[in-house]
Amino acid sequence: MKNQQLDSKILSIPSRNLASKIPILFGFLFVMLFVPQLAFADVYIPLHEYLGYFDSNGIYTVVGNVKNTNNFGVVPTITVSVIDDSKTISKIINHVPLGPEKEIPFKIKFPELLSNTPILVNPEITFQKAITHEIPIQILYDKTLIKYNDGHITGRIQNTGDQTIFYPKIYAVVHGYENVLDITQNIEFIEKIEPGEILDFSMYPDPAITQDVFYYSCFAPVDTTVIPITAKKNDGNFDFRYDSGAWYSAAKFDESGTTLSIRGYNSYPLETYANFEFPPISGNEKFSVTLNDEPVDFIQSIDEMGFWHVAFTVGPTSQGTLKISGFDKGLPPEMPKIPQWIKTNADWWVNNQISDSEFLEGIDFLFEKQIASVPERDVIAESQWDVPSWVKISTEWWHEEKISDDEFLNIIENLVKRKIIVI
């Protein structure tokens, strides 16, 4: 297959130097000054990077690119609305944390639209301040970054930090000659990338626009992004999430509430992955998976937060009805704010069964997952972690449920803020 190597010199030049020559290549300074933007001024979506189109499956798809020009991190919430005949359909995207001076694309689909001429309404954005740590993943702008004649791209990423990054994902904006065409992501499932490790990735635009692809920009690494879904189950709402290179919709449970059916589409000519996350009901669920009533090989696991994961490979250019069976009847109980394993660690630490550093790993996890937060926190090496022994008193109260999760979190946040606990 013939290919076209991307010019690493152009791609690596800061966008402010290109503004007068190629005003929409990266879209920082020029967009802020001259293009209408939807914002709380400093968190916005440039209108030229916000559009809707019908994908190769005939599903109306909306894409955009959120930019944060603040000197602090944010968690943006985006409301996307489409007028379908006289009816307005709105969907809310609770986006992943966005670091200072960073941007992250998004994509959402509207399978419920009936007309062929929907009207895309300007998006609404709100945001909350957040503590974010830059993900130490870099795109390698070298001869391995190649765009092919069929519109897809291949390249490499490197972990430039000193910690393993789990489930990284790379997003990019796909441009035509004069306009944005799509938002795309790496097609491969990447379980982890070790410090210094270099891994290959590939991206495919929707088949409906492959012939019009000119270049890619705004490569954005993220360490987590999932799509939330709600399905009716046993007279209530069952909330779950998925992460995939494919797309899923129309989720519903059978009358017993034990089998979930959902429609899946993979438009790309490569196999990809799907990873569904379910809150536990009893914690003893044993799942099975079929696609068009044929068994699917899958892996069932439970994560650090206590949620079930069902993961499997999705075949190229495939579609059909996915069924996941094995759910318990009823709805999940309210999940504790702090995972049980941290509470167990706290008990062991109070009783001198584990070291200070092992206890602090759990506390650090609370900040990484933004269960706990402080305005500013210096991230230091584990060898410098420190916790006074008297903190065991409040930790013991928490384990014995004399104080709530929220009260314990307030204590921890206060101690970290005052640098009495150092992590």
GROMACS .gro file of C-alpha atoms in nm:
model
  423
    1MET     CA    1   0.000   0.000   0.000
    2LYS     CA    2   0.135   0.339  -0.093
    3ASN     CA    3   0.180   0.574   0.195
    4GLN     CA    4   0.269   0.928   0.278
    5GLN     CA    5   0.517   1.009   0.557
    6LEU     CA    6   0.406   1.304   0.769
    7ASP     CA    7   0.640   1.598   0.788
    8SER     CA    8   0.778   1.581   1.143
    9LYS     CA    9   0.917   1.933   1.115
   10ILE     CA   10   0.574   2.083   1.054
   11LEU     CA   11   0.407   1.870   1.319
   12SER     CA   12   0.659   1.957   1.587
   13ILE     CA   13   0.662   2.337   1.542
   14PRO     CA   14   0.462   2.520   1.813
   15SER     CA   15   0.126   2.631   1.676
   16ARG     CA   16   0.183   3.000   1.748
   17ASN     CA   17   0.457   3.001   1.481
   18LEU     CA   18   0.218   2.852   1.226
   19ALA     CA   19  -0.087   3.068   1.296
   20SER     CA   20  -0.034   3.301   1.002
   21LYS     CA   21   0.047   3.021   0.760
   22ILE     CA   22  -0.184   2.732   0.852
   23PRO     CA   23  -0.449   2.881   1.081
   24ILE     CA   24  -0.636   2.558   1.162
   25LEU     CA   25  -0.351   2.308   1.193
   26PHE     CA   26  -0.343   2.298   1.571
   27GLY     CA   27  -0.579   2.574   1.667
   28PHE     CA   28  -0.436   2.752   1.972
   29LEU     CA   29  -0.359   3.126   1.951
   30PHE     CA   30  -0.521   3.197   1.615
   31VAL     CA   31  -0.846   3.028   1.711
   32MET     CA   32  -0.862   3.213   2.040
   33LEU     CA   33  -0.824   3.549   1.869
   34PHE     CA   34  -1.022   3.519   1.547
   35VAL     CA   35  -1.260   3.222   1.550
   36PRO     CA   36  -1.593   3.226   1.739
   37GLN     CA   37  -1.560   3.009   2.046
   38LEU     CA   38  -1.809   2.861   2.290
   39ALA     CA   39  -1.679   2.900   2.634
   40PHE     CA   40  -1.655   3.000   2.983
   41ALA     CA   41  -1.388   3.208   2.802
   42ASP     CA   42  -1.102   2.984   2.905
   43VAL     CA   43  -1.255   2.641   2.838
   44TYR     CA   44  -1.408   2.627   2.491
   45ILE     CA   45  -1.484   2.440   2.170
   46PRO     CA   46  -1.375   2.618   1.849
   47LEU     CA   47  -1.671   2.617   1.611
   48HIS     CA   48  -1.458   2.502   1.319
   49GLU     CA   49  -1.374   2.190   1.523
   50TYR     CA   50  -1.736   2.110   1.610
   51LEU     CA   51  -1.952   1.932   1.352
   52GLY     CA   52  -2.201   1.655   1.285
   53TYR     CA   53  -2.209   1.397   1.006
   54PHE     CA   54  -2.368   1.063   0.918
   55ASP     CA   55  -2.120   0.780   0.965
   56SER     CA   56  -2.081   0.471   0.747
   57ASN     CA   57  -2.365   0.300   0.938
   58GLY     CA   58  -2.598   0.595   0.883
   59ILE     CA   59  -2.571   0.709   1.247
   60TYR     CA   60  -2.558   1.084   1.309
   61THR     CA   61  -2.225   1.155   1.482
   62VAL     CA   62  -2.109   1.474   1.653
   63VAL     CA   63  -1.739   1.546   1.711
   64GLY     CA   64  -1.555   1.833   1.875
   65ASN     CA   65  -1.236   1.940   2.049
   66VAL     CA   66  -1.232   2.090   2.400
   67LYS     CA   67  -0.951   2.332   2.482
   68ASN     CA   68  -0.844   2.447   2.829
   69THR     CA   69  -0.642   2.770   2.832
   70ASN     CA   70  -0.631   2.797   3.212
   71ASN     CA   71  -0.320   2.741   3.423
   72PHE     CA   72  -0.509   2.474   3.618
   73GLY     CA   73  -0.678   2.147   3.530
   74VAL     CA   74  -1.051   2.111   3.471
   75VAL     CA   75  -1.316   1.844   3.426
   76PRO     CA   76  -1.543   1.973   3.147
   77THR     CA   77  -1.911   1.883   3.109
   78ILE     CA   78  -2.042   1.926   2.756
   79THR     CA   79  -2.407   1.939   2.651
   80VAL     CA   80  -2.456   1.844   2.285
   81SER     CA   81  -2.799   1.913   2.133
   82VAL     CA   82  -2.946   1.826   1.793
   83ILE     CA   83  -3.282   1.938   1.652
   84ASP     CA   84  -3.450   1.642   1.481
   85ASP     CA   85  -3.752   1.784   1.294
   86SER     CA   86  -3.915   1.984   1.577
   87LYS     CA   87  -3.773   1.774   1.863
   88THR     CA   88  -3.450   1.866   2.045
   89ILE     CA   89  -3.237   1.576   2.163
   90SER     CA   90  -2.961   1.656   2.414
   91LYS     CA   91  -2.681   1.443   2.554
   92ILE     CA   92  -2.434   1.525   2.829
   93ILE     CA   93  -2.067   1.427   2.812
   94ASN     CA   94  -1.880   1.419   3.142
   95HIS     CA   95  -1.533   1.442   2.993
   96VAL     CA   96  -1.204   1.315   3.132
   97PRO     CA   97  -0.984   1.557   3.332
   98LEU     CA   98  -0.814   1.810   3.105
   99GLY     CA   99  -0.478   1.953   3.209
  100PRO     CA  100  -0.375   2.320   3.187
  101GLU     CA  101  -0.310   2.441   2.832
  102LYS     CA  102  -0.432   2.106   2.693
  103GLU     CA  103  -0.703   1.987   2.457
  104ILE     CA  104  -0.896   1.661   2.419
  105PRO     CA  105  -1.137   1.566   2.138
  106PHE     CA  106  -1.473   1.397   2.193
  107LYS     CA  107  -1.729   1.205   1.986
  108ILE     CA  108  -2.093   1.117   2.052
  109LYS     CA  109  -2.359   0.942   1.841
  110PHE     CA  110  -2.735   0.996   1.802
  111PRO     CA  111  -2.890   0.670   1.675
  112GLU     CA  112  -3.239   0.790   1.774
  113LEU     CA  113  -3.249   1.063   1.506
  114LEU     CA  114  -3.517   1.009   1.240
  115SER     CA  115  -3.466   1.293   0.991
  116ASN     CA  116  -3.198   1.326   0.724
  117THR     CA  117  -3.144   1.697   0.794
  118PRO     CA  118  -3.072   1.735   1.167
  119ILE     CA  119  -2.962   2.076   1.297
  120LEU     CA  120  -2.661   2.077   1.529
  121VAL     CA  121  -2.702   2.331   1.810
  122ASN     CA  122  -2.401   2.512   1.957
  123PRO     CA  123  -2.268   2.314   2.256
  124GLU     CA  124  -2.279   2.426   2.616
  125ILE     CA  125  -1.979   2.385   2.847
  126THR     CA  126  -1.936   2.399   3.221
  127PHE     CA  127  -1.635   2.282   3.416
  128GLN     CA  128  -1.496   2.216   3.761
  129LYS     CA  129  -1.141   2.279   3.869
  130ALA     CA  130  -0.944   1.959   3.909
  131ILE     CA  131  -0.599   1.846   4.007
  132THR     CA  132  -0.448   1.675   3.705
  133HIS     CA  133  -0.111   1.518   3.647
  134GLU     CA  134   0.027   1.530   3.296
  135ILE     CA  135   0.025   1.189   3.133
  136PRO     CA  136   0.389   1.120   3.038
  137ILE     CA  137   0.310   0.982   2.693
  138GLN     CA  138   0.452   1.143   2.381
  139ILE     CA  139   0.377   1.092   2.015
  140LEU     CA  140   0.702   1.027   1.827
  141TYR     CA  141   0.706   1.272   1.537
  142ASP     CA  142   0.952   1.078   1.325
  143LYS     CA  143   0.954   0.871   1.007
  144THR     CA  144   0.728   0.610   1.169
  145LEU     CA  145   0.433   0.855   1.177
  146ILE     CA  146   0.273   0.775   0.841
  147LYS     CA  147  -0.058   0.861   0.677
  148TYR     CA  148  -0.174   0.611   0.415
  149ASN     CA  149  -0.376   0.664   0.099
  150ASP     CA  150  -0.683   0.502   0.254
  151GLY     CA  151  -0.683   0.772   0.524
  152HIS     CA  152  -0.554   0.575   0.823
  153ILE     CA  153  -0.239   0.657   1.017
  154THR     CA  154   0.024   0.460   1.205
  155GLY     CA  155   0.279   0.581   1.455
  156ARG     CA  156   0.446   0.521   1.790
  157ILE     CA  157   0.405   0.647   2.145
  158GLN     CA  158   0.659   0.647   2.427
  159ASN     CA  159   0.616   0.654   2.805
  160THR     CA  160   0.857   0.929   2.910
  161GLY     CA  161   0.773   0.903   3.280
  162ASP     CA  162   0.892   0.676   3.559
  163GLN     CA  163   0.564   0.491   3.623
  164THR     CA  164   0.362   0.235   3.428
  165ILE     CA  165   0.056   0.385   3.255
  166PHE     CA  166  -0.242   0.150   3.229
  167TYR     CA  167  -0.497   0.153   2.947
  168PRO     CA  168  -0.363   0.459   2.763
  169LYS     CA  169  -0.553   0.592   2.465
  170ILE     CA  170  -0.459   0.841   2.195
  171TYR     CA  171  -0.710   1.077   2.033
  172ALA     CA  172  -0.663   1.294   1.726
  173VAL     CA  173  -0.853   1.539   1.508
  174VAL     CA  174  -0.891   1.429   1.144
  175HIS     CA  175  -0.881   1.712   0.890
  176GLY     CA  176  -0.987   1.740   0.530
  177TYR     CA  177  -0.827   1.995   0.302
  178GLU     CA  178  -1.023   2.287   0.450
  179ASN     CA  179  -1.226   2.151   0.742
  180VAL     CA  180  -1.240   1.903   1.030
  181LEU     CA  181  -1.382   1.564   0.932
  182ASP     CA  182  -1.376   1.337   1.237
  183ILE     CA  183  -1.230   1.253   1.577
  184THR     CA  184  -1.053   0.920   1.599
  185GLN     CA  185  -0.859   0.706   1.847
  186ASN     CA  186  -0.608   0.423   1.848
  187ILE     CA  187  -0.773   0.103   1.730
  188GLU     CA  188  -0.558  -0.132   1.942
  189PHE     CA  189  -0.622  -0.217   2.304
  190ILE     CA  190  -0.315  -0.110   2.505
  191GLU     CA  191  -0.318  -0.268   2.848
  192LYS     CA  192  -0.012  -0.081   2.973
  193ILE     CA  193   0.305   0.099   2.870
  194GLU     CA  194   0.613   0.073   3.091
  195PRO     CA  195   0.855   0.362   3.160
  196GLY     CA  196   1.067   0.422   2.850
  197GLU     CA  197   0.867   0.169   2.645
  198ILE     CA  198   0.771   0.249   2.285
  199LEU     CA  199   0.452   0.101   2.137
  200ASP     CA  200   0.292   0.113   1.793
  201PHE     CA  201  -0.056   0.254   1.734
  202SER     CA  202  -0.288   0.299   1.439
  203MET     CA  203  -0.596   0.515   1.380
  204TYR     CA  204  -0.874   0.480   1.126
  205PRO     CA  205  -1.129   0.750   1.037
  206ASP     CA  206  -1.487   0.651   0.973
  207PRO     CA  207  -1.512   0.476   0.632
  208ALA     CA  208  -1.760   0.741   0.518
  209ILE     CA  209  -1.486   1.007   0.500
  210THR     CA  210  -1.164   0.813   0.427
  211GLN     CA  211  -1.119   0.959   0.078
  212ASP     CA  212  -1.122   1.316   0.212
  213VAL     CA  213  -0.858   1.281   0.488
  214PHE     CA  214  -0.571   1.528   0.450
  215TYR     CA  215  -0.389   1.524   0.785
  216TYR     CA  216  -0.417   1.454   1.160
  217SER     CA  217  -0.352   1.697   1.445
  218CYS     CA  218  -0.412   1.761   1.817
  219PHE     CA  219  -0.285   1.421   1.930
  220ALA     CA  220  -0.403   1.387   2.289
  221PRO     CA  221  -0.301   1.102   2.522
  222VAL     CA  222  -0.543   1.009   2.799
  223ASP     CA  223  -0.523   0.735   3.060
  224THR     CA  224  -0.895   0.674   3.090
  225THR     CA  225  -1.208   0.748   2.895
  226VAL     CA  226  -1.533   0.556   2.900
  227ILE     CA  227  -1.883   0.593   2.762
  228PRO     CA  228  -2.168   0.583   3.015
  229ILE     CA  229  -2.495   0.397   2.940
  230THR     CA  230  -2.815   0.356   3.139
  231ALA     CA  231  -3.052   0.062   3.083
  232LYS     CA  232  -3.381  -0.021   3.253
  233LYS     CA  233  -3.346  -0.322   3.485
  234ASN     CA  234  -3.596  -0.466   3.733
  235ASP     CA  235  -3.800  -0.143   3.751
  236GLY     CA  236  -3.495   0.078   3.797
  237ASN     CA  237  -3.195   0.229   3.620
  238PHE     CA  238  -2.876   0.027   3.581
  239ASP     CA  239  -2.574   0.248   3.505
  240PHE     CA  240  -2.265   0.098   3.343
  241ARG     CA  241  -1.978   0.205   3.119
  242TYR     CA  242  -1.768   0.074   2.834
  243ASP     CA  243  -1.439   0.148   2.662
  244SER     CA  244  -1.396   0.027   2.305
  245GLY     CA  245  -1.273   0.096   1.956
  246ALA     CA  246  -1.624  -0.012   1.850
  247TRP     CA  247  -1.953   0.162   1.927
  248TYR     CA  248  -2.252   0.026   2.122
  249SER     CA  249  -2.613   0.145   2.159
  250ALA     CA  250  -2.973   0.042   2.239
  251ALA     CA  251  -2.892  -0.139   2.563
  252LYS     CA  252  -3.176  -0.327   2.732
  253PHE     CA  253  -3.227  -0.609   2.983
  254ASP     CA  254  -3.465  -0.902   2.948
  255GLU     CA  255  -3.768  -0.930   3.180
  256SER     CA  256  -3.571  -1.120   3.444
  257GLY     CA  257  -3.297  -0.855   3.450
  258THR     CA  258  -3.025  -1.117   3.407
  259THR     CA  259  -2.929  -1.073   3.038
  260LEU     CA  260  -2.816  -0.747   2.878
  261SER     CA  261  -2.854  -0.700   2.501
  262ILE     CA  262  -2.676  -0.420   2.320
  263ARG     CA  263  -2.615  -0.341   1.952
  264GLY     CA  264  -2.249  -0.320   1.846
  265TYR     CA  265  -2.072  -0.177   1.539
  266ASN     CA  266  -1.707  -0.190   1.433
  267SER     CA  267  -1.671   0.004   1.109
  268TYR     CA  268  -1.294  -0.040   1.087
  269PRO     CA  269  -1.105  -0.302   0.882
  270LEU     CA  270  -0.910  -0.414   1.190
  271GLU     CA  271  -1.008  -0.603   1.499
  272THR     CA  272  -1.041  -0.389   1.808
  273TYR     CA  273  -1.149  -0.441   2.170
  274ALA     CA  274  -1.435  -0.384   2.412
  275ASN     CA  275  -1.416  -0.354   2.790
  276PHE     CA  276  -1.749  -0.327   2.977
  277GLU     CA  277  -1.757  -0.213   3.340
  278PHE     CA  278  -2.050  -0.316   3.562
  279PRO     CA  279  -2.125  -0.234   3.926
  280PRO     CA  280  -2.164  -0.557   4.128
  281ILE     CA  281  -2.499  -0.664   4.271
  282SER     CA  282  -2.390  -0.961   4.481
  283GLY     CA  283  -2.025  -0.969   4.383
  284ASN     CA  284  -2.068  -1.334   4.278
  285GLU     CA  285  -2.183  -1.277   3.919
  286LYS     CA  286  -2.050  -1.515   3.656
  287PHE     CA  287  -2.097  -1.379   3.305
  288SER     CA  288  -2.123  -1.529   2.957
  289VAL     CA  289  -2.104  -1.342   2.625
  290THR     CA  290  -2.249  -1.407   2.278
  291LEU     CA  291  -2.252  -1.210   1.953
  292ASN     CA  292  -2.545  -1.291   1.725
  293ASP     CA  293  -2.602  -1.592   1.955
  294GLU     CA  294  -2.248  -1.728   1.895
  295PRO     CA  295  -2.020  -1.766   2.202
  296VAL     CA  296  -1.748  -1.502   2.245
  297ASP     CA  297  -1.419  -1.561   2.427
  298PHE     CA  298  -1.387  -1.304   2.705
  299ILE     CA  299  -1.208  -1.224   3.028
  300GLN     CA  300  -1.398  -1.143   3.348
  301SER     CA  301  -1.212  -0.952   3.619
  302ILE     CA  302  -1.271  -0.712   3.906
  303ASP     CA  303  -1.088  -0.380   3.943
  304GLU     CA  304  -0.950  -0.188   4.241
  305MET     CA  305  -1.279  -0.003   4.287
  306GLY     CA  306  -1.476  -0.328   4.307
  307PHE     CA  307  -1.637  -0.309   3.960
  308TRP     CA  308  -1.669  -0.606   3.725
  309HIS     CA  309  -1.500  -0.593   3.384
  310VAL     CA  310  -1.596  -0.804   3.083
  311ALA     CA  311  -1.338  -0.767   2.803
  312PHE     CA  312  -1.314  -0.929   2.459
  313THR     CA  313  -1.189  -0.880   2.103
  314VAL     CA  314  -1.419  -0.729   1.839
  315GLY     CA  315  -1.378  -0.853   1.482
  316PRO     CA  316  -1.308  -0.618   1.187
  317THR     CA  317  -1.604  -0.457   1.002
  318SER     CA  318  -1.849  -0.644   1.222
  319GLN     CA  319  -2.184  -0.567   1.374
  320GLY     CA  320  -2.457  -0.749   1.559
  321THR     CA  321  -2.636  -0.799   1.888
  322LEU     CA  322  -2.414  -0.858   2.188
  323LYS     CA  323  -2.566  -1.042   2.485
  324ILE     CA  324  -2.404  -1.052   2.826
  325SER     CA  325  -2.574  -1.297   3.064
  326GLY     CA  326  -2.516  -1.378   3.429
  327PHE     CA  327  -2.635  -1.062   3.604
  328ASP     CA  328  -2.804  -1.106   3.941
  329LYS     CA  329  -3.163  -0.990   3.966
  330GLY     CA  330  -3.225  -0.647   4.114
  331LEU     CA  331  -3.013  -0.334   4.119
  332PRO     CA  332  -2.663  -0.273   4.262
  333PRO     CA  333  -2.638  -0.144   4.618
  334GLU     CA  334  -2.474   0.195   4.661
  335MET     CA  335  -2.100   0.154   4.617
  336PRO     CA  336  -1.879   0.286   4.900
  337LYS     CA  337  -1.688   0.602   4.814
  338ILE     CA  338  -1.360   0.443   4.926
  339PRO     CA  339  -1.276   0.094   4.791
  340GLN     CA  340  -1.287  -0.190   5.044
  341TRP     CA  341  -0.924  -0.288   4.985
  342ILE     CA  342  -0.810   0.053   5.117
  343LYS     CA  343  -1.019   0.001   5.430
  344THR     CA  344  -0.863  -0.343   5.473
  345ASN     CA  345  -0.517  -0.192   5.430
  346ALA     CA  346  -0.607   0.068   5.696
  347ASP     CA  347  -0.696  -0.207   5.944
  348TRP     CA  348  -0.370  -0.391   5.873
  349TRP     CA  349  -0.171  -0.070   5.911
  350VAL     CA  350  -0.336   0.021   6.243
  351ASN     CA  351  -0.244  -0.328   6.368
  352ASN     CA  352   0.116  -0.302   6.234
  353GLN     CA  353   0.065  -0.578   5.976
  354ILE     CA  354   0.179  -0.363   5.683
  355SER     CA  355   0.430  -0.078   5.649
  356ASP     CA  356   0.362   0.295   5.629
  357SER     CA  357   0.443   0.296   5.257
  358GLU     CA  358   0.191   0.018   5.186
  359PHE     CA  359  -0.080   0.216   5.368
  360LEU     CA  360   0.016   0.533   5.180
  361GLU     CA  361  -0.020   0.351   4.846
  362GLY     CA  362  -0.392   0.339   4.920
  363ILE     CA  363  -0.402   0.706   5.017
  364ASP     CA  364  -0.214   0.799   4.700
  365PHE     CA  365  -0.470   0.595   4.501
  366LEU     CA  366  -0.749   0.814   4.644
  367PHE     CA  367  -0.580   1.124   4.500
  368GLU     CA  368  -0.498   0.958   4.167
  369LYS     CA  369  -0.865   0.863   4.120
  370GLN     CA  370  -0.978   1.207   4.247
  371ILE     CA  371  -1.174   1.049   4.530
  372ALA     CA  372  -0.975   1.291   4.745
  373SER     CA  373  -0.827   1.622   4.632
  374VAL     CA  374  -0.643   1.930   4.755
  375PRO     CA  375  -0.574   2.258   4.569
  376GLU     CA  376  -0.204   2.178   4.531
  377ARG     CA  377  -0.008   1.863   4.596
  378ASP     CA  378   0.357   1.799   4.518
  379VAL     CA  379   0.407   1.452   4.376
  380ILE     CA  380   0.724   1.297   4.522
  381ALA     CA  381   0.900   0.962   4.510
  382GLU     CA  382   0.768   0.679   4.728
  383SER     CA  383   1.096   0.673   4.919
  384GLN     CA  384   1.009   1.017   5.059
  385TRP     CA  385   0.654   0.930   5.167
  386ASP     CA  386   0.586   1.001   5.534
  387VAL     CA  387   0.293   0.959   5.773
  388PRO     CA  388   0.294   1.033   6.150
  389SER     CA  389   0.202   0.737   6.370
  390TRP     CA  390  -0.075   0.933   6.546
  391VAL     CA  391  -0.277   0.931   6.221
  392LYS     CA  392  -0.359   0.570   6.316
  393ILE     CA  393  -0.614   0.699   6.568
  394SER     CA  394  -0.844   0.857   6.308
  395THR     CA  395  -0.776   0.566   6.070
  396GLU     CA  396  -0.891   0.320   6.336
  397TRP     CA  397  -1.206   0.526   6.398
  398TRP     CA  398  -1.281   0.509   6.025
  399HIS     CA  399  -1.226   0.133   6.003
  400GLU     CA  400  -1.455   0.082   6.304
  401GLU     CA  401  -1.713   0.307   6.131
  402LYS     CA  402  -1.708   0.563   6.411
  403ILE     CA  403  -1.655   0.824   6.137
  404SER     CA  404  -1.787   0.819   5.778
  405ASP     CA  405  -1.596   0.789   5.452
  406ASP     CA  406  -1.649   1.163   5.392
  407GLU     CA  407  -1.515   1.252   5.737
  408PHE     CA  408  -1.208   1.033   5.685
  409LEU     CA  409  -1.147   1.190   5.342
  410ASN     CA  410  -1.172   1.539   5.496
  411ILE     CA  411  -0.911   1.440   5.756
  412ILE     CA  412  -0.675   1.298   5.491
  413GLU     CA  413  -0.718   1.599   5.260
  414ASN     CA  414  -0.646   1.836   5.549
  415LEU     CA  415  -0.334   1.644   5.657
  416VAL     CA  416  -0.200   1.629   5.300
  417LYS     CA  417  -0.273   1.998   5.246
  418ARG     CA  418  -0.081   2.084   5.565
  419LYS     CA  419   0.197   1.841   5.458
  420ILE     CA  420   0.161   1.636   5.775
  421ILE     CA  421   0.108   1.339   5.544
  422VAL     CA  422   0.349   1.352   5.251
  423ILE     CA  423   0.278   1.149   4.936
   0.00000   0.00000   0.00000
